[in-house]
Coordinates of C-alpha atoms in Angstrom, one line a residue:
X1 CA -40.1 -36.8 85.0
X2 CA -36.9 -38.8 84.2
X3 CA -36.3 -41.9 85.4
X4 CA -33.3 -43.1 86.7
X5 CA -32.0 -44.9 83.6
X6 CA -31.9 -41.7 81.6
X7 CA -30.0 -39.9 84.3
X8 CA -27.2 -42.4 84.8
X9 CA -26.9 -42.1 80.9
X10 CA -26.8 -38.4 81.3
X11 CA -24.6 -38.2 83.9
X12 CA -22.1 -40.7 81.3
X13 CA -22.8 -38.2 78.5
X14 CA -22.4 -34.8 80.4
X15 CA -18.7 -35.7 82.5
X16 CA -16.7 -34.6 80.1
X17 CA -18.0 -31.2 80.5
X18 CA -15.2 -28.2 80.7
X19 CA -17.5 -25.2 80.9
X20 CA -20.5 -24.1 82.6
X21 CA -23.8 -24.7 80.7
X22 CA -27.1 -22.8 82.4
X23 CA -30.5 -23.4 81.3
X24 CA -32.1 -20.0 82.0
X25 CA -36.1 -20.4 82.1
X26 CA -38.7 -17.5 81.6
X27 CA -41.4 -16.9 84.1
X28 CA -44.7 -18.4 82.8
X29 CA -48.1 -18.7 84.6
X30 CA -49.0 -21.8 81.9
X31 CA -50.2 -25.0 83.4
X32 CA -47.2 -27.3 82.1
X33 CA -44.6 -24.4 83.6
X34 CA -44.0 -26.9 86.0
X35 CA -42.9 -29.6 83.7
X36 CA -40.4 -27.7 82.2
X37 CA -38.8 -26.9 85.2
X38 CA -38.9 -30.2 86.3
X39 CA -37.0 -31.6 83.2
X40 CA -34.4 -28.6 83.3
X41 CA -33.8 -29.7 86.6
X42 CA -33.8 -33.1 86.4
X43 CA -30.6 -32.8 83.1
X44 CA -28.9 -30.2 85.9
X45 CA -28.9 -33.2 88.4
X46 CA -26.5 -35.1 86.0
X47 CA -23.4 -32.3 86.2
X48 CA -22.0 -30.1 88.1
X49 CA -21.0 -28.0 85.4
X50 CA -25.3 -27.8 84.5
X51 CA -27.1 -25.4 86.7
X52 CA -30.9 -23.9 86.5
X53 CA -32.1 -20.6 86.6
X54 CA -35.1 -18.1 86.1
X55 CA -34.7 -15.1 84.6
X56 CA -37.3 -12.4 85.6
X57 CA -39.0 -12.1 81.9
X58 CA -42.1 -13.3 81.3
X59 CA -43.4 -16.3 78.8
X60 CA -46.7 -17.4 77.4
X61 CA -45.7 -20.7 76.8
X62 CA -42.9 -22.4 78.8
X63 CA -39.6 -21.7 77.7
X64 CA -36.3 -21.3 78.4
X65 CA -32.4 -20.5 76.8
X66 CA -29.3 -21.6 77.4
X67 CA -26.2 -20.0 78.5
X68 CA -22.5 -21.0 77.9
X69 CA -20.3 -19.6 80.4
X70 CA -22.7 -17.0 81.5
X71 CA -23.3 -15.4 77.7
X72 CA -26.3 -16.5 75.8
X73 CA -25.3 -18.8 73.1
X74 CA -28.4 -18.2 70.9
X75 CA -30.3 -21.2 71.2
X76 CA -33.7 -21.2 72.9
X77 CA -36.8 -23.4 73.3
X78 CA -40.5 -22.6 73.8
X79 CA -42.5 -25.6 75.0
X80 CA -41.0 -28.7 76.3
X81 CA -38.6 -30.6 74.8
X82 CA -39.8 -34.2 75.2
X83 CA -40.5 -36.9 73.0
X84 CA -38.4 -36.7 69.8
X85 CA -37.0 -33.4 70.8
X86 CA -35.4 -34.6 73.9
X87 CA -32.3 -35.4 72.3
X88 CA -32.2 -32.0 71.0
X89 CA -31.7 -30.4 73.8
X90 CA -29.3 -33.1 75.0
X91 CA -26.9 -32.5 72.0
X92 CA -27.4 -28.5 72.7
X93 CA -25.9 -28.7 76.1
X94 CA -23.2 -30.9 75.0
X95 CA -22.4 -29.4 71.8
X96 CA -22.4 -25.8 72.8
X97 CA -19.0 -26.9 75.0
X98 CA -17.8 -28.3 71.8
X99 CA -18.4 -31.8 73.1
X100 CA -20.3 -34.8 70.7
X101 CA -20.5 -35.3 66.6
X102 CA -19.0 -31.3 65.6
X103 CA -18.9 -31.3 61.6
X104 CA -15.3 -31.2 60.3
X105 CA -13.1 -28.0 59.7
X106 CA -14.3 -27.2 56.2
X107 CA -18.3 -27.3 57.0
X108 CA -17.5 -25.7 60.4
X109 CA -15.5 -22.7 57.9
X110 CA -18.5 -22.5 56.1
X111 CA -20.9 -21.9 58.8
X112 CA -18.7 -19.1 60.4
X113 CA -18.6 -17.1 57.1
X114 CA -22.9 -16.9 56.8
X115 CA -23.3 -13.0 57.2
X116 CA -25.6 -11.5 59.0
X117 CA -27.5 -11.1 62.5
X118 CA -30.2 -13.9 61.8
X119 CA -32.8 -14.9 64.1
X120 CA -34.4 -18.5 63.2
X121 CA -37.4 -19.9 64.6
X122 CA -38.0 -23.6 63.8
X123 CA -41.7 -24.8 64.4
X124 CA -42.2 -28.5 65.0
X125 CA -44.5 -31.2 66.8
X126 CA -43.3 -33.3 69.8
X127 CA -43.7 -36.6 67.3
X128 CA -42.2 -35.1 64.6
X129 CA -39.7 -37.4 63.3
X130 CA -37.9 -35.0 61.3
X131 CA -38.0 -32.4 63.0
X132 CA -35.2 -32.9 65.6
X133 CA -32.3 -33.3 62.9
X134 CA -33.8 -29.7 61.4
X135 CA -33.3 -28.1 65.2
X136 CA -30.2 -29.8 66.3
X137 CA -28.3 -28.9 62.8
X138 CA -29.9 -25.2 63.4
X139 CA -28.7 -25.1 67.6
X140 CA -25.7 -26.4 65.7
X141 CA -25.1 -23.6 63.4
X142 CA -25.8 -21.0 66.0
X143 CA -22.9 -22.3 67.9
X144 CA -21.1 -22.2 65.7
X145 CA -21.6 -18.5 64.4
X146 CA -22.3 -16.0 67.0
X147 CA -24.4 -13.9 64.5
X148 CA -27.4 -16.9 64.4
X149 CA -30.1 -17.7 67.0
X150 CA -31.8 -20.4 66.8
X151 CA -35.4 -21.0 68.6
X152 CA -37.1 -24.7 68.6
X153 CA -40.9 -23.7 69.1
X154 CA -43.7 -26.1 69.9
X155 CA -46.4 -25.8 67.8
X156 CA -49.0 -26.9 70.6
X157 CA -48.3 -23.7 72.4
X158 CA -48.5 -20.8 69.5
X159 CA -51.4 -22.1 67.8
X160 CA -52.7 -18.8 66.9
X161 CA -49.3 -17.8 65.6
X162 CA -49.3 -20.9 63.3
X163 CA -52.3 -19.8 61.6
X164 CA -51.0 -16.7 60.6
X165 CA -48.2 -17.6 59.4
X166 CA -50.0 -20.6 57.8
X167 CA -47.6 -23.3 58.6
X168 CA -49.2 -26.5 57.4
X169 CA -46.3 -28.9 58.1
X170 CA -43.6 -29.3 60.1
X171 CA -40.5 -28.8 60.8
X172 CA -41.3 -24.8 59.1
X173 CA -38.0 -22.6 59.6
X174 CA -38.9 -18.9 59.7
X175 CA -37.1 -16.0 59.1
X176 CA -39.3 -13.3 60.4
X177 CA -42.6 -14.0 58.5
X178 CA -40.6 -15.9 55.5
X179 CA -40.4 -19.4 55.2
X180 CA -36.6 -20.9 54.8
X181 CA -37.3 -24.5 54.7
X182 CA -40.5 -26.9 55.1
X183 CA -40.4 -30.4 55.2
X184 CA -37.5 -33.2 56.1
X185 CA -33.9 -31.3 55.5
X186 CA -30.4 -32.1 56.7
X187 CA -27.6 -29.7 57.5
X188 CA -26.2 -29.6 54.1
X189 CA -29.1 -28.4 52.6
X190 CA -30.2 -26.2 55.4
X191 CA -25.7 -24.8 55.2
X192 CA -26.8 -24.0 51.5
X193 CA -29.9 -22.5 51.8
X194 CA -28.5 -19.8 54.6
X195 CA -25.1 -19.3 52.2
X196 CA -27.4 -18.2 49.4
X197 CA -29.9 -16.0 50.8
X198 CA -27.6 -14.0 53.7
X199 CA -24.8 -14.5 51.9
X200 CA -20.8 -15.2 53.1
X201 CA -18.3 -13.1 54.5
X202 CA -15.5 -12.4 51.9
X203 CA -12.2 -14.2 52.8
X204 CA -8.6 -14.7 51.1
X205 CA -8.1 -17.9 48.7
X206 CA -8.2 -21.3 50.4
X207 CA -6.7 -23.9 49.3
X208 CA -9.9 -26.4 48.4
X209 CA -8.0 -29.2 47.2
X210 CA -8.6 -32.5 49.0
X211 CA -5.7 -34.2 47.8
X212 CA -5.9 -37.5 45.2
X213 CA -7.3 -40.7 47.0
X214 CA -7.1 -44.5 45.5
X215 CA -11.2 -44.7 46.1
X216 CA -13.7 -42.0 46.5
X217 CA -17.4 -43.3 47.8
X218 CA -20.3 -41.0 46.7
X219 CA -22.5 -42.2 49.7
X220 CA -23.1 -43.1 53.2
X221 CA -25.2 -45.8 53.1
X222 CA -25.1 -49.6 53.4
X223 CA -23.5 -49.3 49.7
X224 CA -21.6 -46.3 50.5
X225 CA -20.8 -47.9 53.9
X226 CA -19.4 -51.3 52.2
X227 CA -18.1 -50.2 49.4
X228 CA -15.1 -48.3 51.8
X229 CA -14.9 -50.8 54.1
X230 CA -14.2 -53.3 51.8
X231 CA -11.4 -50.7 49.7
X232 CA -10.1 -49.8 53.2
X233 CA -9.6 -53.5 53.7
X234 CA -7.4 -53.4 50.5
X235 CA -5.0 -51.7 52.1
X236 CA -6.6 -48.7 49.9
X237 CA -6.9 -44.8 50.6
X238 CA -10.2 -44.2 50.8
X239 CA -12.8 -41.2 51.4
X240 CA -16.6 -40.9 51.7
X241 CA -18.8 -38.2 50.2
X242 CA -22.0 -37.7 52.1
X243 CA -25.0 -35.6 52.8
X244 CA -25.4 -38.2 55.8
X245 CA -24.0 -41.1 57.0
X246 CA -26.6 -43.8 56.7
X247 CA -28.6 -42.3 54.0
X248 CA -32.2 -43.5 53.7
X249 CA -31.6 -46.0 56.2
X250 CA -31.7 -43.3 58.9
X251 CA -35.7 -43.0 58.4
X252 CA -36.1 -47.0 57.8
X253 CA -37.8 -47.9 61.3
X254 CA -38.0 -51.5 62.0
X255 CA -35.5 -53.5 59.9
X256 CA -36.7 -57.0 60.0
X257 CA -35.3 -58.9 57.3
X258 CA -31.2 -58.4 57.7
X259 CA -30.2 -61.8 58.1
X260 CA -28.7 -62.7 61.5
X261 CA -30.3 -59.4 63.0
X262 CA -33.6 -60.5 63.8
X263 CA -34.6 -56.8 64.7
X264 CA -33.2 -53.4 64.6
X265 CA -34.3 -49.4 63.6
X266 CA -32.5 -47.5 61.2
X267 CA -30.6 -44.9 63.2
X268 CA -29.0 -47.8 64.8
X269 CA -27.7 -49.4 61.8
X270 CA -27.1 -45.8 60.9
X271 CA -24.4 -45.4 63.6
X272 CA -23.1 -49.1 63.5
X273 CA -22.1 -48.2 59.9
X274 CA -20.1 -45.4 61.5
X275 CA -19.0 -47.5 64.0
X276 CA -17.6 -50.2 62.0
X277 CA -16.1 -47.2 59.0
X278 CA -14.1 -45.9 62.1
X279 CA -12.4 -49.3 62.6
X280 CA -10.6 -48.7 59.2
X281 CA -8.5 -45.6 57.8
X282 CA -11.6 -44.4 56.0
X283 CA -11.8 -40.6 55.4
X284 CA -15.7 -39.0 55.8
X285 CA -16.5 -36.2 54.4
X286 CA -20.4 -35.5 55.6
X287 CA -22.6 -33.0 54.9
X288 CA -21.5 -32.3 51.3
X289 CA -22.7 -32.9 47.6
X290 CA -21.2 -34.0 44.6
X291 CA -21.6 -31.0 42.1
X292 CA -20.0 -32.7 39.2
X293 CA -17.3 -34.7 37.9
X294 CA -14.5 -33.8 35.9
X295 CA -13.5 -37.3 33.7
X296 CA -9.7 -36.9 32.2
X297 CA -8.6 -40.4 33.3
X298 CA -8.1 -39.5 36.4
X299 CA -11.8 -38.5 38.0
X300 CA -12.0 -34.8 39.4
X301 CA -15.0 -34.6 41.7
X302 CA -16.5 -31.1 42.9
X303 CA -18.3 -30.7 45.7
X304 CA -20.8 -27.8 47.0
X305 CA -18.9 -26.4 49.5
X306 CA -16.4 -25.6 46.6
X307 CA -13.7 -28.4 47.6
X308 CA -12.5 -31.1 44.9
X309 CA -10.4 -34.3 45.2
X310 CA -9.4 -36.5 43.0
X311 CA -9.1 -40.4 42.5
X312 CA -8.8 -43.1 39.6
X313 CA -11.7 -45.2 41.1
X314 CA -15.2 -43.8 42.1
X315 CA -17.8 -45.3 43.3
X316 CA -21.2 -44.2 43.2
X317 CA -23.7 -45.2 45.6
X318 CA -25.9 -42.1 46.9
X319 CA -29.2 -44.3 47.2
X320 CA -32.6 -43.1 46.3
X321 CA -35.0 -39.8 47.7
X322 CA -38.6 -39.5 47.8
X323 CA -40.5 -38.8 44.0
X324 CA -41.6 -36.0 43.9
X325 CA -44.7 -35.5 41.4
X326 CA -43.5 -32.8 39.5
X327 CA -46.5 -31.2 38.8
X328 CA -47.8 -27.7 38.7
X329 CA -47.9 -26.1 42.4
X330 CA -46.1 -28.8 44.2
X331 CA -43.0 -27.1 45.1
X332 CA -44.9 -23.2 45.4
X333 CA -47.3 -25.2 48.2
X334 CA -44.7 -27.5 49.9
X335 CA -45.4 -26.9 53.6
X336 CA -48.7 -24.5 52.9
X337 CA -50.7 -28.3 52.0
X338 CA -48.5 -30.2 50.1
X339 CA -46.3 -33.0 52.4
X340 CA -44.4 -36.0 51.8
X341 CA -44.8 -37.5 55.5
X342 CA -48.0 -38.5 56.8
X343 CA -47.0 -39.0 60.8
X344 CA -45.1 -35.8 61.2
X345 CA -47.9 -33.5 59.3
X346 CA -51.0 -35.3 59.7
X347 CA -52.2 -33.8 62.8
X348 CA -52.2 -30.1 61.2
X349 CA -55.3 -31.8 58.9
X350 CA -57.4 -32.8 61.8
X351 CA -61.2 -32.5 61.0
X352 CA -60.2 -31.5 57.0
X353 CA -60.0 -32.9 53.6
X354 CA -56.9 -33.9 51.8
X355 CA -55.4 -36.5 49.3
X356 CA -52.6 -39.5 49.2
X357 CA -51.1 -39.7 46.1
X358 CA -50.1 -43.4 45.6
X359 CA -51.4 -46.7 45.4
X360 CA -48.5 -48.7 46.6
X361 CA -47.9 -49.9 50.4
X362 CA -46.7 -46.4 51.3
X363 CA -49.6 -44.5 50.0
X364 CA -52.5 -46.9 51.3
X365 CA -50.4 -46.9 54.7
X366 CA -50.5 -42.9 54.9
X367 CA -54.1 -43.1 53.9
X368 CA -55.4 -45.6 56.2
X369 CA -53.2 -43.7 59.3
X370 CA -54.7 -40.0 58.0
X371 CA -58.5 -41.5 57.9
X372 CA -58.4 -41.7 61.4
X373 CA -57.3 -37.9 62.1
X374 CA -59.0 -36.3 59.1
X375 CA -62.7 -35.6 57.7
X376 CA -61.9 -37.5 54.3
X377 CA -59.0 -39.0 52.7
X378 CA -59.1 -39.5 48.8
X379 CA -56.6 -41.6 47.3
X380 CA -55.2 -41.3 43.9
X381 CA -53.5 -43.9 42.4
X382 CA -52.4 -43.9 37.9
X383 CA -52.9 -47.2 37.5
X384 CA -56.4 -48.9 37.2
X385 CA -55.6 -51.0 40.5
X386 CA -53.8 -50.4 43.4
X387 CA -50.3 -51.9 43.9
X388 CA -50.1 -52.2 47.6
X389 CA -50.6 -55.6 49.3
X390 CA -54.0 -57.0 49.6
X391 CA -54.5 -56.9 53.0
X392 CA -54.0 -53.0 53.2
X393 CA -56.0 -52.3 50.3
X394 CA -59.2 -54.3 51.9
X395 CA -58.7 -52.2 55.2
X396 CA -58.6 -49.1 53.0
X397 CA -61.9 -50.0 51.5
X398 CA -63.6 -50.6 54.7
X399 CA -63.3 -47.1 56.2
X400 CA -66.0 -44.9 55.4
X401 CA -63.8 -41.5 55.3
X402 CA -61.9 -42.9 52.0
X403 CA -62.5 -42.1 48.8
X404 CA -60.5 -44.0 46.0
X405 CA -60.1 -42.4 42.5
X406 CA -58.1 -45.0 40.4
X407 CA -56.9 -44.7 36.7
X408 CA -56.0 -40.5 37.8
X409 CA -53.2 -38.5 36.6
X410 CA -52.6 -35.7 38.8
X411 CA -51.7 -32.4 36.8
X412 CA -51.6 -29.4 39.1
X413 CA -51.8 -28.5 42.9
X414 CA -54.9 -25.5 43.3
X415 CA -53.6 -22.5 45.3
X416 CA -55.1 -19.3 46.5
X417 CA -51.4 -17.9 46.6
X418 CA -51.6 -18.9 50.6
X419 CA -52.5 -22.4 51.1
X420 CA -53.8 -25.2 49.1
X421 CA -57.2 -25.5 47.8
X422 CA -57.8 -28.3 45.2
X423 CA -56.4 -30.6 42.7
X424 CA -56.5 -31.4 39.3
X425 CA -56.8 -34.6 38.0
X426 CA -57.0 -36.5 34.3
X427 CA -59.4 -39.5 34.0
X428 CA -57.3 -41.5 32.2
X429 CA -59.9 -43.6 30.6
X430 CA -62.1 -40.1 29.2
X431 CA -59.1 -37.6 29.3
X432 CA -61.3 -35.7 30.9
X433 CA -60.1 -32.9 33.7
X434 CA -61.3 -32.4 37.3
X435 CA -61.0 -30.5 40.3
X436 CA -61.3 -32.0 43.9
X437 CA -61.3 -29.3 46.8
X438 CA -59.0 -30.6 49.4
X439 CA -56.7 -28.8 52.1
X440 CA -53.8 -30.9 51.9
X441 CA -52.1 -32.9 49.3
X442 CA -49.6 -36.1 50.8
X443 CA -47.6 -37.6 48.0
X444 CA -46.3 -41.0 48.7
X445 CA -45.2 -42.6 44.8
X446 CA -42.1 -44.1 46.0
X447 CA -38.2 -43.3 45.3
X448 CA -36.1 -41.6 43.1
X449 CA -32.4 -42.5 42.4
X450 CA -29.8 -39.8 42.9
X451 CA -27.8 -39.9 39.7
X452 CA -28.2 -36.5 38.8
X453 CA -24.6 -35.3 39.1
X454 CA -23.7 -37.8 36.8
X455 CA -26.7 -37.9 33.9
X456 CA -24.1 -36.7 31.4
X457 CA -21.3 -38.8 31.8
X458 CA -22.5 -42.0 32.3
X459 CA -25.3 -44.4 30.9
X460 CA -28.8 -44.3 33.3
X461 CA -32.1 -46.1 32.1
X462 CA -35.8 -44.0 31.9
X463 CA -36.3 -44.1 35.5
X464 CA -32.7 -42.4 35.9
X465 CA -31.0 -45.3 37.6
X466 CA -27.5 -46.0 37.1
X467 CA -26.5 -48.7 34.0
X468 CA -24.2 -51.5 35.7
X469 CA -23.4 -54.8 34.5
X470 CA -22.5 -57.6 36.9
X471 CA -19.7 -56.3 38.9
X472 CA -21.2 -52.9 39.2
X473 CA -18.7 -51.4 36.6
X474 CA -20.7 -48.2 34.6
X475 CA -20.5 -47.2 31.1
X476 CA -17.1 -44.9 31.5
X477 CA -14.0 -46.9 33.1
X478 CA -13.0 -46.1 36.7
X479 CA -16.6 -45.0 37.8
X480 CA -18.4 -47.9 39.4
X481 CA -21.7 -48.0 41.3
X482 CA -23.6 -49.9 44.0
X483 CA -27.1 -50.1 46.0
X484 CA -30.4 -48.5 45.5
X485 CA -29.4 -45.9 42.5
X486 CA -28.8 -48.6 40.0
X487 CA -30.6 -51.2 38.2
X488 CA -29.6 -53.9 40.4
X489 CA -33.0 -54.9 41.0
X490 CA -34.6 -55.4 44.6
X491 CA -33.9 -52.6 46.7
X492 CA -33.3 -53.7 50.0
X493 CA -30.6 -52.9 52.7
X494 CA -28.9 -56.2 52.2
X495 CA -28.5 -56.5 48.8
X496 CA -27.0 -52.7 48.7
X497 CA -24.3 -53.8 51.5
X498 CA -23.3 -56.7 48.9
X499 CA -23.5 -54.8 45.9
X500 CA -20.8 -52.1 47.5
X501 CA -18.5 -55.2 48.8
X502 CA -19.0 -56.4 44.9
X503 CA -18.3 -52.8 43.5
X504 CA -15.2 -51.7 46.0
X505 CA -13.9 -55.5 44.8
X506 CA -14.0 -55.0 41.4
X507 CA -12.4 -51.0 41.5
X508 CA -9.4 -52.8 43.3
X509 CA -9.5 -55.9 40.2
X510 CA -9.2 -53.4 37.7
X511 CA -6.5 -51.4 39.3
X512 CA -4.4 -54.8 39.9
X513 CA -4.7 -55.8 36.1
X514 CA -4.7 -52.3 34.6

């Protein structure tokens, strides 16, 4: 099942291992029972320190759990891990021996304080793209904190548990019959979300402070990524503030146009941006948010996990998310019928009705990729025409499964208190309201800047991105900012990288002459 390439990376990957690592499978009568043990075997043929077993409990579906020294270690699989998830159970082995990316000693604090015996079960689909960072930062946690178990589960093989607990989307994290998270997450948020409803363990005072740094980044991607480079280069101390390294970029997939690389995907540029930052004395901080910002000359910035530092130059460059509509519904149905990716829930709509909403190249693509899984795709865009290219919006027209509703404002997602049922829409031209009954709702109207940390303190146009003039210097002295959450206009990878050169360039100017 794996070829001989794979293994002679594995066997590169895997021979640092200390400890003993077993893969314990369940006995299972299923037709792909085989498979399973196949791959399990195959990863054991890569280390000595790897072995395969079967324990003498039984399994519907094939599955299987790993031990770490002989102790279960709380992370499990049901199904097979291929496909996207492959890696995930690469990063598990090597991971639960402390081996690979671990978070830093502050997140790492964080996760071991989560109270509570929690069992998590994470439901995804084998070409789910983001699904595997949702299960690897869960395995991750349940390392981490002996009081969390984590279970990846294959929706192919518990269909009739999906429809009970009326997942629509994936990845769906359940606790029990409760749904934790739905939809494209990271670490940090998924850290948060498990602080605030199990709570943390009471400890004595830490001391929280950071220390005072020359430059603090607010970002980790091409900006964010450039920016320190070039303050590093200065001879500066410098630190970056980030959810993730790479930002948006990490869900980019072919990157055509960055001059003098003819092609490569976002997680690669991703990690060559880590790459290159770890050339330089560059502090990263990942996995955290900016809370606020304390401006008394010198800039005080708070973080989530409760930390602060401090610096005289900051620069801002934490990119753009997806919009979200903002409507009535869309957040009570996110993951029961409302979804912001196409590929990874699509296939949970085979055969039913749903909606894009968004007429630009990202909508019309979504539409034109559901028509061919779905009964009907109606697309609903504000304007009277669509924005997307032409040649997208002519194959649109010619399937015979879309319906196209232009000049439509979209003011509330229809519920049963379950699942989605409808929505309501203005005709702009009549102001006159309507319901379509639908099973699914996909919103694709572009990207949002994230300059909400900083709203009060500094100056940001309707759209909320971030007023700079033309050396990326804001409206309050000492806070700069670079890349997609400005108004620099264009928002493409290789303009950010040069905005945060232009931005770290100008912090060090001012410094120099101040």
């Amino acid at each position: 099942m794996l070829d001989s390439q794979i293994l002679d990376q594995l066997k590169s990957v895997y021979e640092k291992l200390e400890n003993d690592i077993e893969l314990v499978y369940y006995h299972s009568t299923h037709g792909k029972q085989d498979e399973l043990v196949e791959m399990l075997e195959g990863v054991a043929s890569t280390s000595d320190r790897i072995s395969v077993s079967q324990t003498k409990e039984t399994s519907s579906a094939p599955a299987f759990f790993i031990k770490y020294n002989g102790s279960a270690n709380g992370i499990s699989f049901k199904g097979i891990p291929g496909g996207h998830e492959f890696t995930s159970l690469i990063l598990a082995i090597l991971n639960s021996d402390q081996k690979g990316k671990l978070p830093d000693a502050g997140i790492i604090s964080r996760i071991k304080k989560i109270k509570g015996e929690i069992k998590l079960n994470t439901y995804i689909s084998l070409s789910c793209e983001n699904c595997p960072e949702v299960v690897q930062s869960l395995n991750l946690i349940s390392i981490l904190n002996s009081n969390i178990s984590h279970q990846m589960i294959d929706g192919e093989f518990e269909q009739e548990e999906i429809e009970r607990l009326k997942i629509q989307g994936v990845p769906s994290v359940m606790f029990g019959d409760e749904l934790i998270s739905s939809g494209k997450t990271n670490l940090s948020s998924l850290l948060s979300k498990l602080e605030e409803k199990f709570g943390v363990e009471d400890s004595s005072p830490e001391d929280k402070d950071l220390g005072e740094f020359d430059v603090v980044v607010v970002g980790g991607g091409p900006a964010g990524a450039s920016a320190a480079i070039y303050s590093a280069r200065k001879g500066l101390k410098t630190v970056v503030i980030a959810e993730k390294v790479g930002g948006q970029v990490q869900d980019t997939k072919g990157i055509e146009n960055l001059i003098s690389v003819s092609y490569t995907e976002g997680p690669q540029l991703a990690a060559k941006l880590v790459e290159h930052m770890n050339e330089y004395n560059i502090e990263i901080l990942e996995h955290r948010l900016v809370k606020s910002i304390n401006n008394n000359g010198v800039k005080e910035v708070l973080l989530n996990s409760g930390e602060f530092l401090k610096t005289k130059s900051l620069i801002i460059a934490t990119g753009a998310k997806w919009r979200e509509l903002g409507i009535d519904g869309e957040k009570e149905y996110t993951g029961r019928g409302v979804a912001y990716c196409p590929h990874c829930d699509g296939p949970y709509y085979k055969g039913k009705d749903v909606a894009v909403i968004g007429g630009g190249n990202s909508g019309v693509e979504a539409a034109i990729d559901l028509a061919g899984i779905v009964k009907s795709v109606t697309l609903f865009e504000f304007l009277p025409d669509l924005k997307a290219d032409e040649v997208l919006v002519k194959k649109l027209e010619s399937l015979s499964n879309v319906n196209i509703i232009r000049n439509a404002r979209t003011s509330k997602v229809v519920g049963d208190g379950e699942k989605v049922v409808a929505l309501e829409y203005e005709n702009r031209e009549s102001g006159e309201f309507h319901e379509q009954s639908l099973d699914g709702v996909f919103v694709q109207i572009g990207l949002s800047p994230n300059s909400f940390f900083v709203k009060d303190i500094i100056e940001t146009n309707k759209f909320g991105e971030i007023v700079i003039d033309n050396k990326c210097r804001t409206s309050v002295k000492g806070i700069y900012a670079a890349g997609d959450v400005t108004t620099v206009p264009y928002k493409q990878i290789i303009i950010s990288m040069g905005e945060g050169a232009k931005a770290a360039l100008a912090a060090f100017e001012d410094n120099m002459t101040s």
